[in-house]
Every structure is written in C-alpha cells, then in structure tokens.
mmCIF file of C-alpha atoms and ligand atoms in Angstrom:
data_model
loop_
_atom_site.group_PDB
_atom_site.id
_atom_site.type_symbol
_atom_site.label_atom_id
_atom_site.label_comp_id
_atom_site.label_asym_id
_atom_site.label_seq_id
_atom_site.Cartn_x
_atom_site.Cartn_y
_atom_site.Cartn_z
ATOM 1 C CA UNK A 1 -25.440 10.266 46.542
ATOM 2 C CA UNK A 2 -23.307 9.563 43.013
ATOM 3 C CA UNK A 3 -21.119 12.244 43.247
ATOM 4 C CA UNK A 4 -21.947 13.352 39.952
ATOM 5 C CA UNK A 5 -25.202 14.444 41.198
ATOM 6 C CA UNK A 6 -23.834 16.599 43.604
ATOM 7 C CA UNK A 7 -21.194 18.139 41.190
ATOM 8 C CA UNK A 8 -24.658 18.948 38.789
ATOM 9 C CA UNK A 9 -25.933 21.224 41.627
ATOM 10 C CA UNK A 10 -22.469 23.052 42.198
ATOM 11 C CA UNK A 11 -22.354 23.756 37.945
ATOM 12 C CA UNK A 12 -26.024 25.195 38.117
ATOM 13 C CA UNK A 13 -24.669 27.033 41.118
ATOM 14 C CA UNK A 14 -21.683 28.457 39.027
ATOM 15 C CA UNK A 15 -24.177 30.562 37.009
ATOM 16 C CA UNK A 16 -25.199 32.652 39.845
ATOM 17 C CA UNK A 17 -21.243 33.910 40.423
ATOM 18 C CA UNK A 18 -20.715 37.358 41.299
ATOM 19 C CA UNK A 19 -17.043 37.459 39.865
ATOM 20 C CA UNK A 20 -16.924 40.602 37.917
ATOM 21 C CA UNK A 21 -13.017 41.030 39.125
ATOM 22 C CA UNK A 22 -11.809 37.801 38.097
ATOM 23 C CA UNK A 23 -14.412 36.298 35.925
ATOM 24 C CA UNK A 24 -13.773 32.851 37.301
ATOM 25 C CA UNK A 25 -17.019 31.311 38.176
ATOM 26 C CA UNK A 26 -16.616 28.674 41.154
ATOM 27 C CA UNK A 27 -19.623 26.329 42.196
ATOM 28 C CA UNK A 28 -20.046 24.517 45.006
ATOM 29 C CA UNK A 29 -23.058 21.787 46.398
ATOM 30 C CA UNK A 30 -23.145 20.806 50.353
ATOM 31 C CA UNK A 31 -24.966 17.491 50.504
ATOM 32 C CA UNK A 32 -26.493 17.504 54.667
ATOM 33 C CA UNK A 33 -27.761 14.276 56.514
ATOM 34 C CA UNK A 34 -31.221 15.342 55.827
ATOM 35 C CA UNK A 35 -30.972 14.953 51.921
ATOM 36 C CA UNK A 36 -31.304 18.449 51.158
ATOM 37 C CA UNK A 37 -28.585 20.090 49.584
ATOM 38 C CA UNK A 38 -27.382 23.685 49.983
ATOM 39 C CA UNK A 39 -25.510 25.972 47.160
ATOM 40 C CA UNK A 40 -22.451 28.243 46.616
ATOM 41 C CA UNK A 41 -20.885 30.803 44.300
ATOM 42 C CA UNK A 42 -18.258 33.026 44.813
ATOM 43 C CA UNK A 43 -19.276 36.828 45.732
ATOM 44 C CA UNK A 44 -16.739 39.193 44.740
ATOM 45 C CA UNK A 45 -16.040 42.907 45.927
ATOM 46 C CA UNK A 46 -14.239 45.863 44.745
ATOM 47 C CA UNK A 47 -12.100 45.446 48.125
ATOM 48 C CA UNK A 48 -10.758 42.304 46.633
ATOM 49 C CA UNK A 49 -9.946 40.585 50.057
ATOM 50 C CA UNK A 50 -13.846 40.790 50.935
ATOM 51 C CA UNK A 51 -14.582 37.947 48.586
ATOM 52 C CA UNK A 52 -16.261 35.282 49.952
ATOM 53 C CA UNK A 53 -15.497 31.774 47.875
ATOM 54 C CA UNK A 54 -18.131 28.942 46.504
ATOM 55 C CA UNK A 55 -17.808 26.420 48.933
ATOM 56 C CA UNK A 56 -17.909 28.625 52.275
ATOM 57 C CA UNK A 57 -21.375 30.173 50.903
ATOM 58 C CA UNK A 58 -22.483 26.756 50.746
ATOM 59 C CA UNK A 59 -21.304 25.785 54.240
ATOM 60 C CA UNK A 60 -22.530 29.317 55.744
ATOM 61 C CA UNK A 61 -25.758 29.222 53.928
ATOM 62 C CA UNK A 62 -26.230 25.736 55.412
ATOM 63 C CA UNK A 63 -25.287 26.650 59.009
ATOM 64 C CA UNK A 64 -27.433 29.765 59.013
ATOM 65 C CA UNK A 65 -30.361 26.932 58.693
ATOM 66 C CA UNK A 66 -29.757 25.219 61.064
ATOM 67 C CA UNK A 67 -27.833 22.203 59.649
ATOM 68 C CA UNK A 68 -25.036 20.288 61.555
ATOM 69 C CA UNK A 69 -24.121 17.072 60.094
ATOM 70 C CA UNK A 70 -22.436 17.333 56.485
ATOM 71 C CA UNK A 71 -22.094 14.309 54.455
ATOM 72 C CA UNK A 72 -20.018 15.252 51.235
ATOM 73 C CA UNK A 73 -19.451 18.613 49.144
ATOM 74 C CA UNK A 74 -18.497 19.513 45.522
ATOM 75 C CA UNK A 75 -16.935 22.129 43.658
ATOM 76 C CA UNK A 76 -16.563 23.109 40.401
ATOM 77 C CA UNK A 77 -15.384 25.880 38.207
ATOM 78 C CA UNK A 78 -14.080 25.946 34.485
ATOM 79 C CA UNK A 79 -10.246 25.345 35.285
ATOM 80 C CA UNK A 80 -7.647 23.603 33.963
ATOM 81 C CA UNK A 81 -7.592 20.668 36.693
ATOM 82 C CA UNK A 82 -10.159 20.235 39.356
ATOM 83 C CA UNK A 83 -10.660 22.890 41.257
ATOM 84 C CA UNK A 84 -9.002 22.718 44.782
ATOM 85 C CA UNK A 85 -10.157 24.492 47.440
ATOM 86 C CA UNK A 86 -8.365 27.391 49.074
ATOM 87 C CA UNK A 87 -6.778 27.425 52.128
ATOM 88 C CA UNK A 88 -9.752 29.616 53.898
ATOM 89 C CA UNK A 89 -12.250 27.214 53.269
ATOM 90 C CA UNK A 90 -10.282 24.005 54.165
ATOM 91 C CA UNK A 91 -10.049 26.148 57.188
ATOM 92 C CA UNK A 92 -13.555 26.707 57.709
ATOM 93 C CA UNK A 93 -14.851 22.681 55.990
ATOM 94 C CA UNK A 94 -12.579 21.795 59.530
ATOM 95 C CA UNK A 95 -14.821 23.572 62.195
ATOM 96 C CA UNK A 96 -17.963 21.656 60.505
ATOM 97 C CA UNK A 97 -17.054 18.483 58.651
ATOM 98 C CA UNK A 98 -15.889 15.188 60.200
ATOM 99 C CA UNK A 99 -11.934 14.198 58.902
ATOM 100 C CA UNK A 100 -13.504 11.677 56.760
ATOM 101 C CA UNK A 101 -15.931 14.096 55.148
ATOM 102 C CA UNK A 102 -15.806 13.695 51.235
ATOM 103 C CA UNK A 103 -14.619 16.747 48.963
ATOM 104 C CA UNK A 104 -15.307 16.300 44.939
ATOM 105 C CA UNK A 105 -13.731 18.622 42.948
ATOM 106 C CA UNK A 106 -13.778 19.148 39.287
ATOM 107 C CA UNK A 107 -13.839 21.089 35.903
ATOM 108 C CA UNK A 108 -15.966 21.541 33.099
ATOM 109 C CA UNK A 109 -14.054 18.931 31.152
ATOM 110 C CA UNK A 110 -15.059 16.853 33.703
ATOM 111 C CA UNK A 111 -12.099 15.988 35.176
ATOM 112 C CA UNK A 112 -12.894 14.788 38.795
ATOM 113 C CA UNK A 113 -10.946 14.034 41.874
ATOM 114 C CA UNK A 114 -12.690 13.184 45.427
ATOM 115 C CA UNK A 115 -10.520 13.488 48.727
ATOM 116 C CA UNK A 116 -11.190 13.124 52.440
ATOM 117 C CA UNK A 117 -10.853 16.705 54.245
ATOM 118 C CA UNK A 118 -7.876 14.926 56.183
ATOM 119 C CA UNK A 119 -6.342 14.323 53.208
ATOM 120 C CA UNK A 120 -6.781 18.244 52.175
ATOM 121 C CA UNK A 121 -5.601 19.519 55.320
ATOM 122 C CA UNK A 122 -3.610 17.112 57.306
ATOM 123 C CA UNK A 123 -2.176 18.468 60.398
ATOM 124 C CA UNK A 124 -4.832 21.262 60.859
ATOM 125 C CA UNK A 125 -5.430 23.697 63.749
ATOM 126 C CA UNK A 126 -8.615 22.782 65.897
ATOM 127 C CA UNK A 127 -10.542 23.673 68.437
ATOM 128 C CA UNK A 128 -8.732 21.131 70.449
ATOM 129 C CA UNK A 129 -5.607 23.352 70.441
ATOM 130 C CA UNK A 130 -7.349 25.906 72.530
ATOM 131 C CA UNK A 131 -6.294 25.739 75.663
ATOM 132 C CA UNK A 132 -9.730 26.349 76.800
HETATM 133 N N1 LIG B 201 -12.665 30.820 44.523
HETATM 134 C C1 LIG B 201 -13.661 30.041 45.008
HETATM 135 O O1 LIG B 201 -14.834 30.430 45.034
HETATM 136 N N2 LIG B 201 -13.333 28.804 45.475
HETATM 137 C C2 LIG B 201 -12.081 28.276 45.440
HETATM 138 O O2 LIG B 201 -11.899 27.132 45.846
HETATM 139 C C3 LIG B 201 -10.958 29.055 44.915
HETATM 140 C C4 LIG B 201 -11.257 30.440 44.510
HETATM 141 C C5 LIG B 201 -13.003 32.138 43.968
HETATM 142 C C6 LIG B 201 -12.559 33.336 44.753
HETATM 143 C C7 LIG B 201 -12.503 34.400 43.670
HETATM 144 O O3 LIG B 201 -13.788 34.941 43.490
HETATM 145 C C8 LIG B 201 -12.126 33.632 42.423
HETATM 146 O O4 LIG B 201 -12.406 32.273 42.695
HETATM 147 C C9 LIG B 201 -10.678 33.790 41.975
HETATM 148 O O5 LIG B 201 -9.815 33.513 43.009
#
C-alpha cells in the first residue's frame, strides 16, 4: 500500500482522540495481510499513567479480531517532526510484528520518515529471553 494511504487513515483516526490532558491528538493505521486496516487514537485518563497511546489501540483492536500477520503501520499527530513512537509501544509492535515490519511516521506538515521496527528498537527483549 503507498504509505500515504495508510498515513490518511491514521489522520482521520486523530479526530477521534480522547486527549483532554494533553491535547495532543496521535493517529495511528495498522495495515494486516488481509487488506483491511485497523485504527488508533490515544485514550487519555485522569490517572495520567492509564493512557493508552495511538498505535497500541490499533495493534490491540486488531488482535482482539483475530488478526496475526501485520504488514506496515502509521502514525501521525500534529508535531514538530514525525511522530516517534514511545517506548511502550515499540515494546508491544515487538510481540506482534516481524523485525522487518514497516513503521511510517509523520506530521501534519507532512513531514514523513518510514523505519523497520529493528531499526526502532534494536537490541530488544523477546520472548526468546525467557528461559522457558
Ligand atoms: N502518544 C501516542 O498516542 N503515541 C505516541 O507515539 C506518543 C504519545 C500519546 C499519549 C498521550 O495521550 C499523548 O500522546 C501525550 O503524550
């Protein structure tokens, strides 16, 4: 998919924020094998640390249906640079995407920048190191 399809979905997403706290609005759009495409925006609480972000809506939303193979994702929010994601959901894109797994991230000004989740977090903690 042109990546700027994908990063369409995640600014329609941004509208649906819940980010009364911050008032920073973060999109995100989870492109799965199937074609179909699941959505994110950030959901805020008054306990601050219960926030969930954009892109691990997207990714739960997705897994709660039943999806399993993730092709690329995008995120976008009205920031200076492109938005990069935190370290949470870097966390979380490792349990579920392959290494090579695309991430585009951008602004409103459309500023764009695409890296490989390797790339974003090199050197991660897996499953593997379980001594299970
Ligand atoms: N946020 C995201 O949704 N994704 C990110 O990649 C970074 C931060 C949200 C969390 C919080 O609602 C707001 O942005 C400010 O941190």
């Amino acid at each position: 998919m042109k990546d700027q399809l994908l990063i369409n979905k995640a600014i329609e997403a941004m509208d649906l924020a819940y980010a009364p706290y911050s008032k920073f609005r973060v999109g995100a759009a989870l492109l799965v094998k199937s074609g179909k495409i699941y959505t994110g925006c950030n959901i805020e609480n008054a306990a601050y640390p219960a926030t969930c972000c954009a892109e691990r809506v997207a990714i739960f939303s997705a897994i709660a249906s039943g999806e399993k193979e993730f092709i690329e994702l995008a995120v976008v929010a009205d920031s200076p640079e492109p938005i990069t994601p935190c370290g949470i959901c870097r966390q979380v894109m490792g349990e579920f995407f392959e290494k090579e797994t695309i991430i585009h991230m951008a602004n409103m000004k459309s500023n764009k920048m695409s890296l490989t989740l390797q790339e974003l977090l090199p050197f991660s903690f897996n499953s593997k190191q379980l001594n299970k």
